[in-house]
mmCIF file of C-alpha atoms and ligand atoms in Angstrom:
data_model
loop_
_atom_site.group_PDB
_atom_site.id
_atom_site.type_symbol
_atom_site.label_atom_id
_atom_site.label_comp_id
_atom_site.label_asym_id
_atom_site.label_seq_id
_atom_site.Cartn_x
_atom_site.Cartn_y
_atom_site.Cartn_z
ATOM 1 C CA MET A 162 -9.224 -9.156 -6.308
ATOM 2 C CA LEU A 163 -6.887 -6.510 -7.689
ATOM 3 C CA ILE A 164 -4.654 -4.595 -5.277
ATOM 4 C CA ALA A 165 -2.780 -1.480 -6.398
ATOM 5 C CA VAL A 166 0.541 -1.164 -4.585
ATOM 6 C CA LEU A 167 2.009 2.348 -4.357
ATOM 7 C CA PRO A 168 5.285 2.264 -2.391
ATOM 8 C CA GLY A 169 6.016 6.016 -2.750
ATOM 9 C CA ASP A 170 8.904 7.742 -0.996
ATOM 10 C CA GLY A 171 11.337 7.437 1.907
ATOM 11 C CA VAL A 172 10.688 4.325 3.983
ATOM 12 C CA GLY A 173 7.491 3.724 1.977
ATOM 13 C CA PRO A 174 9.041 1.088 -0.322
ATOM 14 C CA GLU A 175 10.726 -0.721 2.600
ATOM 15 C CA VAL A 176 7.604 -1.103 4.739
ATOM 16 C CA THR A 177 5.399 -1.804 1.726
ATOM 17 C CA ALA A 178 7.672 -4.679 0.698
ATOM 18 C CA GLN A 179 6.938 -6.410 4.016
ATOM 19 C CA ALA A 180 3.201 -5.734 3.738
ATOM 20 C CA VAL A 181 3.295 -7.227 0.221
ATOM 21 C CA ARG A 182 4.889 -10.422 1.555
ATOM 22 C CA VAL A 183 1.944 -10.749 3.935
ATOM 23 C CA LEU A 184 -0.560 -10.051 1.133
ATOM 24 C CA ARG A 185 1.026 -12.770 -1.008
ATOM 25 C CA GLU A 186 0.888 -15.200 1.878
ATOM 26 C CA LEU A 187 -2.835 -14.496 2.356
ATOM 27 C CA GLY A 188 -3.356 -15.173 -1.355
ATOM 28 C CA GLY A 189 -6.291 -14.551 -3.671
ATOM 29 C CA CYS A 190 -5.047 -11.173 -4.879
ATOM 30 C CA GLU A 191 -3.369 -9.895 -7.995
ATOM 31 C CA LEU A 192 -0.883 -7.135 -7.111
ATOM 32 C CA ARG A 193 0.104 -4.332 -9.467
ATOM 33 C CA GLU A 194 2.600 -1.633 -8.606
ATOM 34 C CA ALA A 195 2.477 2.032 -9.629
ATOM 35 C CA LEU A 196 4.197 5.348 -8.947
ATOM 36 C CA ILE A 197 3.043 8.074 -6.556
ATOM 37 C CA GLY A 198 4.487 11.117 -4.789
ATOM 38 C CA GLY A 199 8.099 12.175 -5.204
ATOM 39 C CA ALA A 200 8.984 8.903 -6.925
ATOM 40 C CA ALA A 201 6.345 9.729 -9.559
ATOM 41 C CA ILE A 202 7.547 13.318 -9.911
ATOM 42 C CA ASP A 203 11.103 12.073 -10.542
ATOM 43 C CA ARG A 204 9.986 9.639 -13.242
ATOM 44 C CA THR A 205 7.031 11.402 -14.872
ATOM 45 C CA GLY A 206 6.989 15.027 -13.663
ATOM 46 C CA VAL A 207 3.659 14.653 -11.818
ATOM 47 C CA PRO A 208 2.828 13.256 -8.343
ATOM 48 C CA LEU A 209 -0.229 11.264 -9.474
ATOM 49 C CA PRO A 210 0.246 9.959 -13.035
ATOM 50 C CA ASP A 211 -2.925 9.091 -14.999
ATOM 51 C CA GLU A 212 -1.801 5.473 -15.148
ATOM 52 C CA THR A 213 -1.647 5.278 -11.352
ATOM 53 C CA LEU A 214 -5.092 6.802 -10.941
ATOM 54 C CA ALA A 215 -6.538 4.454 -13.593
ATOM 55 C CA LEU A 216 -5.048 1.423 -11.830
ATOM 56 C CA CYS A 217 -6.436 2.569 -8.457
ATOM 57 C CA ARG A 218 -9.890 3.082 -9.961
ATOM 58 C CA ASP A 219 -9.834 -0.490 -11.286
ATOM 59 C CA ALA A 220 -8.501 -1.928 -8.051
ATOM 60 C CA ASP A 221 -10.496 -3.328 -5.135
ATOM 61 C CA ALA A 222 -8.034 -1.775 -2.702
ATOM 62 C CA VAL A 223 -4.903 0.363 -2.687
ATOM 63 C CA LEU A 224 -1.879 -0.205 -0.456
ATOM 64 C CA LEU A 225 0.290 2.888 -0.053
ATOM 65 C CA GLY A 226 3.646 3.397 1.672
ATOM 66 C CA ALA A 227 4.338 7.109 2.202
ATOM 67 C CA VAL A 228 4.886 10.285 0.201
ATOM 68 C CA GLY A 229 7.160 13.296 0.590
ATOM 69 C CA GLY A 230 10.631 14.194 1.766
ATOM 70 C CA PRO A 231 13.164 17.025 1.822
ATOM 71 C CA ARG A 232 14.318 16.228 -1.732
ATOM 72 C CA TRP A 233 11.153 17.847 -3.074
ATOM 73 C CA ASP A 234 10.678 21.564 -2.498
ATOM 74 C CA PRO A 235 7.588 22.281 -0.343
ATOM 75 C CA ALA A 236 7.235 25.667 -2.079
ATOM 76 C CA ALA A 237 7.225 24.179 -5.594
ATOM 77 C CA ASN A 238 4.048 23.995 -7.642
ATOM 78 C CA VAL A 239 4.402 20.239 -7.928
ATOM 79 C CA ARG A 240 4.720 18.430 -4.578
ATOM 80 C CA PRO A 241 4.642 14.734 -3.561
ATOM 81 C CA GLU A 242 1.750 15.275 -1.103
ATOM 82 C CA GLN A 243 -0.497 16.315 -4.005
ATOM 83 C CA GLY A 244 -0.344 12.700 -5.173
ATOM 84 C CA LEU A 245 -1.897 11.392 -1.969
ATOM 85 C CA LEU A 246 -4.402 14.230 -1.605
ATOM 86 C CA GLY A 247 -5.402 13.858 -5.263
ATOM 87 C CA LEU A 248 -5.881 10.121 -4.868
ATOM 88 C CA ARG A 249 -8.053 10.481 -1.731
ATOM 89 C CA ARG A 250 -10.158 13.095 -3.473
ATOM 90 C CA SER A 251 -10.444 11.321 -6.860
ATOM 91 C CA LEU A 252 -11.498 8.046 -5.250
ATOM 92 C CA ARG A 253 -13.882 9.978 -2.927
ATOM 93 C CA LEU A 254 -12.380 8.395 0.172
ATOM 94 C CA PHE A 255 -14.009 10.746 2.658
ATOM 95 C CA ALA A 256 -13.616 8.773 5.882
ATOM 96 C CA ASN A 257 -10.202 8.029 7.325
ATOM 97 C CA LEU A 258 -10.109 5.375 10.054
ATOM 98 C CA ARG A 259 -7.155 5.468 12.438
ATOM 99 C CA PRO A 260 -7.360 3.066 15.383
ATOM 100 C CA ALA A 261 -5.024 3.312 18.373
ATOM 101 C CA SER A 262 -4.371 0.761 21.075
ATOM 102 C CA ILE A 263 -1.191 -0.481 22.668
ATOM 103 C CA HIS A 264 0.384 -3.918 22.853
ATOM 104 C CA PRO A 265 1.444 -4.665 26.481
ATOM 105 C CA ARG A 266 5.028 -5.146 25.362
ATOM 106 C CA LEU A 267 5.211 -1.508 24.194
ATOM 107 C CA VAL A 268 3.835 0.157 27.319
ATOM 108 C CA GLU A 269 7.312 0.661 28.741
ATOM 109 C CA ILE A 270 8.617 2.511 25.680
ATOM 110 C CA SER A 271 5.777 5.006 25.746
ATOM 111 C CA PRO A 272 6.431 8.415 27.274
ATOM 112 C CA LEU A 273 3.044 8.053 28.973
ATOM 113 C CA LYS A 274 2.568 6.253 32.290
ATOM 114 C CA ALA A 275 1.296 2.667 32.216
ATOM 115 C CA GLU A 276 -1.781 3.632 34.243
ATOM 116 C CA VAL A 277 -2.710 6.290 31.652
ATOM 117 C CA LEU A 278 -2.413 3.755 28.822
ATOM 118 C CA ARG A 279 -4.409 1.019 30.545
ATOM 119 C CA GLY A 280 -7.553 0.188 28.557
ATOM 120 C CA VAL A 281 -6.833 2.510 25.630
ATOM 121 C CA ASP A 282 -8.781 1.384 22.565
ATOM 122 C CA LEU A 283 -9.960 4.224 20.392
ATOM 123 C CA LEU A 284 -10.756 4.871 16.782
ATOM 124 C CA PHE A 285 -10.474 8.152 14.948
ATOM 125 C CA VAL A 286 -12.736 8.856 12.001
ATOM 126 C CA ARG A 287 -11.206 11.838 10.228
ATOM 127 C CA GLU A 288 -13.082 13.603 7.417
ATOM 128 C CA LEU A 289 -10.635 13.352 4.536
ATOM 129 C CA THR A 290 -11.757 15.066 1.343
ATOM 130 C CA SER A 291 -12.966 18.513 2.348
ATOM 131 C CA GLY A 292 -12.350 21.307 4.854
ATOM 132 C CA ILE A 293 -9.331 23.576 4.807
ATOM 133 C CA TYR A 294 -7.251 21.018 2.876
ATOM 134 C CA PHE A 295 -9.396 21.398 -0.223
ATOM 135 C CA GLY A 296 -10.825 24.936 0.093
ATOM 136 C CA GLU A 297 -9.775 27.768 -2.167
ATOM 137 C CA LYS A 298 -6.212 28.992 -1.680
ATOM 138 C CA ARG A 299 -5.130 32.542 -2.449
ATOM 139 C CA ARG A 300 -1.818 34.273 -2.272
ATOM 140 C CA THR A 301 -0.791 37.891 -2.777
ATOM 141 C CA ALA A 302 2.518 39.529 -1.925
ATOM 142 C CA ASP A 303 1.583 40.183 1.708
ATOM 143 C CA ARG A 304 -1.295 37.786 2.432
ATOM 144 C CA ALA A 305 -2.211 34.125 2.147
ATOM 145 C CA GLU A 306 -5.614 32.472 2.551
ATOM 146 C CA ASP A 307 -6.884 28.900 2.923
ATOM 147 C CA VAL A 308 -10.649 28.645 2.954
ATOM 148 C CA CYS A 309 -12.278 26.078 5.263
ATOM 149 C CA SER A 310 -15.709 25.099 4.047
ATOM 150 C CA TYR A 311 -18.004 22.144 4.765
ATOM 151 C CA SER A 312 -21.386 21.211 3.342
ATOM 152 C CA VAL A 313 -24.037 19.444 5.398
ATOM 153 C CA GLU A 314 -23.644 16.296 3.300
ATOM 154 C CA GLU A 315 -19.844 16.227 3.655
ATOM 155 C CA ILE A 316 -20.227 16.277 7.419
ATOM 156 C CA ALA A 317 -23.161 13.851 7.508
ATOM 157 C CA ARG A 318 -21.454 11.108 5.496
ATOM 158 C CA ALA A 319 -18.353 11.139 7.703
ATOM 159 C CA VAL A 320 -20.521 11.066 10.828
ATOM 160 C CA ARG A 321 -22.448 8.085 9.434
ATOM 161 C CA VAL A 322 -19.220 6.099 9.116
ATOM 162 C CA ALA A 323 -18.333 7.056 12.689
ATOM 163 C CA GLY A 324 -21.835 6.081 13.855
ATOM 164 C CA ARG A 325 -21.520 2.650 12.229
ATOM 165 C CA MET A 326 -18.109 2.148 13.799
ATOM 166 C CA ALA A 327 -19.362 3.207 17.245
ATOM 167 C CA ARG A 328 -22.267 0.810 16.890
ATOM 168 C CA SER A 329 -19.865 -2.086 16.282
ATOM 169 C CA ARG A 330 -17.767 -1.065 19.308
ATOM 170 C CA ARG A 331 -18.698 0.489 22.693
ATOM 171 C CA LYS A 332 -21.375 2.811 21.221
ATOM 172 C CA ARG A 333 -19.742 6.015 22.378
ATOM 173 C CA LEU A 334 -18.954 8.829 19.983
ATOM 174 C CA THR A 335 -17.019 12.030 20.637
ATOM 175 C CA SER A 336 -17.364 14.728 18.000
ATOM 176 C CA VAL A 337 -14.495 17.199 18.036
ATOM 177 C CA ASP A 338 -14.774 20.772 16.772
ATOM 178 C CA LYS A 339 -14.022 24.409 17.611
ATOM 179 C CA ALA A 340 -17.644 25.552 17.754
ATOM 180 C CA ASN A 341 -16.834 28.391 20.147
ATOM 181 C CA VAL A 342 -14.937 30.120 17.305
ATOM 182 C CA LEU A 343 -15.513 28.603 13.854
ATOM 183 C CA GLU A 344 -18.676 28.719 11.751
ATOM 184 C CA THR A 345 -17.809 25.410 10.041
ATOM 185 C CA SER A 346 -17.559 23.868 13.507
ATOM 186 C CA ARG A 347 -20.987 25.182 14.487
ATOM 187 C CA LEU A 348 -22.433 23.481 11.393
ATOM 188 C CA TRP A 349 -20.395 20.360 12.205
ATOM 189 C CA ARG A 350 -21.948 20.217 15.672
ATOM 190 C CA GLU A 351 -25.496 20.743 14.382
ATOM 191 C CA VAL A 352 -25.232 18.077 11.695
ATOM 192 C CA THR A 353 -23.544 15.577 14.009
ATOM 193 C CA THR A 354 -26.232 16.040 16.638
ATOM 194 C CA ARG A 355 -28.986 15.515 14.068
ATOM 195 C CA VAL A 356 -27.454 12.502 12.300
ATOM 196 C CA VAL A 357 -26.744 10.683 15.554
ATOM 197 C CA ARG A 358 -30.179 11.502 17.013
ATOM 198 C CA ASP A 359 -32.056 10.374 13.871
ATOM 199 C CA GLU A 360 -29.929 7.489 12.623
ATOM 200 C CA PHE A 361 -27.922 6.229 15.600
ATOM 201 C CA PRO A 362 -30.187 6.663 18.637
ATOM 202 C CA ASP A 363 -28.343 3.784 20.319
ATOM 203 C CA VAL A 364 -25.022 5.680 20.150
ATOM 204 C CA GLN A 365 -24.143 8.060 22.960
ATOM 205 C CA LEU A 366 -22.792 11.334 21.532
ATOM 206 C CA GLU A 367 -20.704 13.989 23.252
ATOM 207 C CA HIS A 368 -19.111 17.119 21.778
ATOM 208 C CA GLN A 369 -15.663 18.301 22.713
ATOM 209 C CA LEU A 370 -13.595 21.311 21.696
ATOM 210 C CA VAL A 371 -10.412 20.384 19.884
ATOM 211 C CA ASP A 372 -8.052 21.997 22.388
ATOM 212 C CA SER A 373 -9.489 20.141 25.351
ATOM 213 C CA CYS A 374 -9.582 16.935 23.266
ATOM 214 C CA ALA A 375 -5.830 17.325 22.684
ATOM 215 C CA LEU A 376 -5.324 17.466 26.445
ATOM 216 C CA ARG A 377 -7.669 14.573 27.229
ATOM 217 C CA LEU A 378 -5.926 12.362 24.640
ATOM 218 C CA VAL A 379 -2.761 12.250 26.741
ATOM 219 C CA GLN A 380 -4.422 12.611 30.144
ATOM 220 C CA ARG A 381 -7.364 10.183 30.027
ATOM 221 C CA PRO A 382 -7.195 8.449 26.626
ATOM 222 C CA SER A 383 -9.062 5.349 27.802
ATOM 223 C CA THR A 384 -12.236 7.456 28.127
ATOM 224 C CA PHE A 385 -12.584 7.595 24.308
ATOM 225 C CA ASP A 386 -14.244 5.070 22.017
ATOM 226 C CA VAL A 387 -14.844 6.592 18.550
ATOM 227 C CA ILE A 388 -13.809 10.172 17.771
ATOM 228 C CA VAL A 389 -15.077 11.955 14.663
ATOM 229 C CA THR A 390 -13.570 15.216 13.474
ATOM 230 C CA ASP A 391 -12.739 17.380 10.477
ATOM 231 C CA ASN A 392 -9.779 17.056 8.148
ATOM 232 C CA LEU A 393 -7.277 19.412 9.812
ATOM 233 C CA PHE A 394 -8.135 18.606 13.433
ATOM 234 C CA GLY A 395 -7.995 14.924 12.502
ATOM 235 C CA ASP A 396 -4.564 15.280 10.928
ATOM 236 C CA ILE A 397 -3.155 16.861 14.069
ATOM 237 C CA LEU A 398 -4.938 14.765 16.690
ATOM 238 C CA THR A 399 -4.109 11.439 15.023
ATOM 239 C CA ASP A 400 -0.394 12.188 15.173
ATOM 240 C CA GLU A 401 -0.851 13.007 18.852
ATOM 241 C CA ALA A 402 -2.826 9.791 19.337
ATOM 242 C CA ALA A 403 0.003 7.833 17.724
ATOM 243 C CA VAL A 404 1.878 8.098 21.008
ATOM 244 C CA LEU A 405 -0.867 5.899 22.482
ATOM 245 C CA GLY A 406 0.248 3.015 20.283
ATOM 246 C CA GLY A 407 3.825 3.192 21.574
ATOM 247 C CA SER A 408 5.257 4.434 18.265
ATOM 248 C CA ILE A 409 3.743 6.061 15.211
ATOM 249 C CA GLY A 410 5.292 3.156 13.283
ATOM 250 C CA MET A 411 2.664 0.815 14.750
ATOM 251 C CA LEU A 412 -0.441 2.532 13.480
ATOM 252 C CA PRO A 413 -2.448 1.567 10.387
ATOM 253 C CA SER A 414 -5.150 3.490 8.576
ATOM 254 C CA ALA A 415 -7.994 2.929 6.144
ATOM 255 C CA SER A 416 -9.586 5.548 3.917
ATOM 256 C CA LEU A 417 -13.074 4.639 2.802
ATOM 257 C CA GLY A 418 -15.850 6.030 0.605
ATOM 258 C CA GLU A 419 -19.342 4.803 -0.228
ATOM 259 C CA GLY A 420 -18.311 1.434 -1.702
ATOM 260 C CA PRO A 421 -15.960 -1.292 -0.468
ATOM 261 C CA ARG A 422 -12.867 0.122 -2.193
ATOM 262 C CA GLY A 423 -10.359 1.655 0.201
ATOM 263 C CA LEU A 424 -6.862 3.063 0.494
ATOM 264 C CA TYR A 425 -4.665 1.559 3.194
ATOM 265 C CA GLU A 426 -1.513 3.163 4.535
ATOM 266 C CA PRO A 427 0.497 3.303 7.736
ATOM 267 C CA VAL A 428 0.007 6.574 9.640
ATOM 268 C CA HIS A 429 3.759 7.272 9.745
ATOM 269 C CA GLY A 430 5.218 9.324 6.943
ATOM 270 C CA SER A 431 8.234 8.849 4.695
ATOM 271 C CA ALA A 432 10.763 9.218 7.578
ATOM 272 C CA PRO A 433 13.580 10.391 5.278
ATOM 273 C CA ASP A 434 16.127 10.334 8.132
ATOM 274 C CA ILE A 435 16.030 6.533 8.304
ATOM 275 C CA ALA A 436 15.073 5.735 4.695
ATOM 276 C CA GLY A 437 17.185 3.144 2.910
ATOM 277 C CA LYS A 438 18.656 1.737 6.129
ATOM 278 C CA GLY A 439 16.299 -1.219 6.429
ATOM 279 C CA ILE A 440 15.333 -0.322 10.000
ATOM 280 C CA ALA A 441 11.868 1.212 9.583
ATOM 281 C CA ASN A 442 8.981 -0.350 11.491
ATOM 282 C CA PRO A 443 6.750 -2.292 9.048
ATOM 283 C CA TYR A 444 4.054 -3.234 11.602
ATOM 284 C CA GLY A 445 1.867 -0.213 10.763
ATOM 285 C CA ALA A 446 1.990 -1.104 7.051
ATOM 286 C CA ILE A 447 1.251 -4.774 7.805
ATOM 287 C CA ALA A 448 -1.603 -3.804 10.139
ATOM 288 C CA SER A 449 -2.951 -1.759 7.221
ATOM 289 C CA VAL A 450 -3.190 -5.024 5.262
ATOM 290 C CA ALA A 451 -5.328 -6.379 8.104
ATOM 291 C CA MET A 452 -7.621 -3.360 7.757
ATOM 292 C CA MET A 453 -7.777 -3.993 3.997
ATOM 293 C CA MET A 454 -8.886 -7.581 4.612
ATOM 294 C CA ARG A 455 -11.567 -6.320 7.005
ATOM 295 C CA HIS A 456 -13.006 -3.322 5.182
ATOM 296 C CA SER A 457 -12.466 -3.882 1.446
ATOM 297 C CA LEU A 458 -12.060 -7.619 0.962
ATOM 298 C CA ARG A 459 -14.432 -8.628 3.751
ATOM 299 C CA ARG A 460 -12.065 -11.346 4.961
ATOM 300 C CA GLU A 461 -12.415 -10.759 8.701
ATOM 301 C CA GLU A 462 -10.733 -14.011 9.654
ATOM 302 C CA GLN A 463 -7.607 -13.089 7.742
ATOM 303 C CA ALA A 464 -7.688 -9.600 9.243
ATOM 304 C CA ARG A 465 -7.629 -11.099 12.720
ATOM 305 C CA ALA A 466 -4.941 -13.607 11.786
ATOM 306 C CA VAL A 467 -2.643 -10.781 10.628
ATOM 307 C CA GLU A 468 -3.309 -8.778 13.790
ATOM 308 C CA LYS A 469 -2.586 -11.849 15.907
ATOM 309 C CA ALA A 470 0.637 -12.478 14.005
ATOM 310 C CA ILE A 471 1.816 -8.908 14.645
ATOM 311 C CA ALA A 472 1.013 -9.294 18.352
ATOM 312 C CA ALA A 473 2.897 -12.610 18.419
ATOM 313 C CA ALA A 474 5.949 -11.009 16.777
ATOM 314 C CA LEU A 475 5.932 -8.281 19.449
ATOM 315 C CA ASP A 476 5.472 -10.877 22.216
ATOM 316 C CA ASP A 477 8.480 -12.637 20.774
ATOM 317 C CA GLY A 478 10.509 -9.442 21.210
ATOM 318 C CA VAL A 479 10.935 -8.659 17.518
ATOM 319 C CA LEU A 480 11.214 -4.907 17.991
ATOM 320 C CA THR A 481 12.479 -2.342 15.502
ATOM 321 C CA ALA A 482 14.566 0.660 16.581
ATOM 322 C CA ASP A 483 11.552 2.925 17.206
ATOM 323 C CA LEU A 484 10.281 0.238 19.620
ATOM 324 C CA GLY A 485 13.562 0.154 21.505
ATOM 325 C CA GLY A 486 14.869 -2.978 19.764
ATOM 326 C CA SER A 487 17.374 -3.750 17.047
ATOM 327 C CA SER A 488 15.348 -5.886 14.635
ATOM 328 C CA THR A 489 15.407 -4.851 10.989
ATOM 329 C CA THR A 490 12.398 -4.153 8.805
ATOM 330 C CA ALA A 491 12.816 -7.541 7.112
ATOM 331 C CA GLN A 492 13.194 -9.399 10.418
ATOM 332 C CA ALA A 493 9.913 -7.904 11.631
ATOM 333 C CA GLY A 494 8.320 -9.041 8.355
ATOM 334 C CA ASP A 495 9.860 -12.526 8.775
ATOM 335 C CA ALA A 496 8.387 -12.792 12.283
ATOM 336 C CA VAL A 497 4.881 -11.826 11.168
ATOM 337 C CA LEU A 498 5.025 -14.362 8.332
ATOM 338 C CA LYS A 499 6.298 -17.066 10.661
ATOM 339 C CA PHE A 500 3.398 -16.582 13.095
ATOM 340 C CA LEU A 501 0.887 -16.178 10.286
ATOM 341 C CA THR A 502 1.800 -19.502 8.731
ATOM 342 C CA LYS A 503 1.893 -21.237 12.144
ATOM 343 C CA GLU A 504 -1.828 -20.545 12.596
HETATM 344 C C1 LIG B 147 -1.573 12.238 6.858
HETATM 345 C C2 LIG B 147 -0.482 13.083 6.265
HETATM 346 C C3 LIG B 147 -1.014 13.783 5.019
HETATM 347 C C4 LIG B 147 -2.147 14.685 5.483
HETATM 348 C C5 LIG B 147 0.040 14.569 4.214
HETATM 349 C C6 LIG B 147 1.163 13.673 3.776
HETATM 350 C C7 LIG B 147 -0.564 15.290 3.058
HETATM 351 O O1 LIG B 147 0.014 13.983 7.206
HETATM 352 O O2 LIG B 147 -2.049 11.320 6.166
HETATM 353 O O3 LIG B 147 -1.943 12.469 8.007
HETATM 354 O O4 LIG B 147 -1.912 15.809 5.935
HETATM 355 O O5 LIG B 147 -3.303 14.246 5.375
HETATM 356 MG MG1 LIG B 148 -0.776 13.706 9.146
#
């Protein structure tokens, strides 16, 4: 198995280094590193060099740290984020899985009440390669436009992933849109209804408007199982949902297409304010390795072992600054490895 490792920017390299230690411990993989994002712009002038894309196409899975930061001008023609967006699009990774649940140890650091967090176990499936992110963009002196467009097939394939996930969980699916205003959302609702009715009759589907979903996520989050939504709504809601995991540093993600190949990255970004200090939380990156074992390498036992090792490290009180502790990035990695090898 070939794994492409793209550390990227900010805290990306620090958290990726810990995830790589876990990958090496699990064994059976050849790891090859490549440039992406701002780091790639600095070295090659482009955010997604051909070499990086070629490596990722050859690989069975990609592990990514983070891209972006204030060093690179958001108004420039060449931006770090284009590296990640280009990679998702080129590899046709149209379904982004972002699970959220909370370890008991972290309940007290959450701004939400313990009773609100009780029983939270949800999974976002965010459409990742279409919608307003990839529609036509236009700019004149006094106007800017971003076109949001979805085809039936683009919606259907994301919903199918969500349907399969719901089937393997509690069989409840919430589809989130803004069908009271947006035409793309009305199509989204129609297609979702049809796909679930025809292909997932055992899954219970409900529709919810994005604004009321945002409210319900912090008011009654345990009432969700799987949530499927478009690219932009998914971007926003998954950051909101990160609070359900105690810290955004905890959350992993998987981006999948038709085949087994996937891209795995923590949900947190490059966190430039703490980059280089060795204090970033690596658990989200390490949990992304667990998702890689599950979805691309089909090594479910190892996926569970990594998840158990993270839980054991938290039980042991190995908490980074965002979790209210003083453990370093490397100490958190040490703890996961210790519990992984104890198994
Ligand atoms: C995410 C990030 C990216 C996105 C950025 C870095 C382009 O916010 O993965 O959620 O908007 O998709
Ligand atoms: Mg985001």
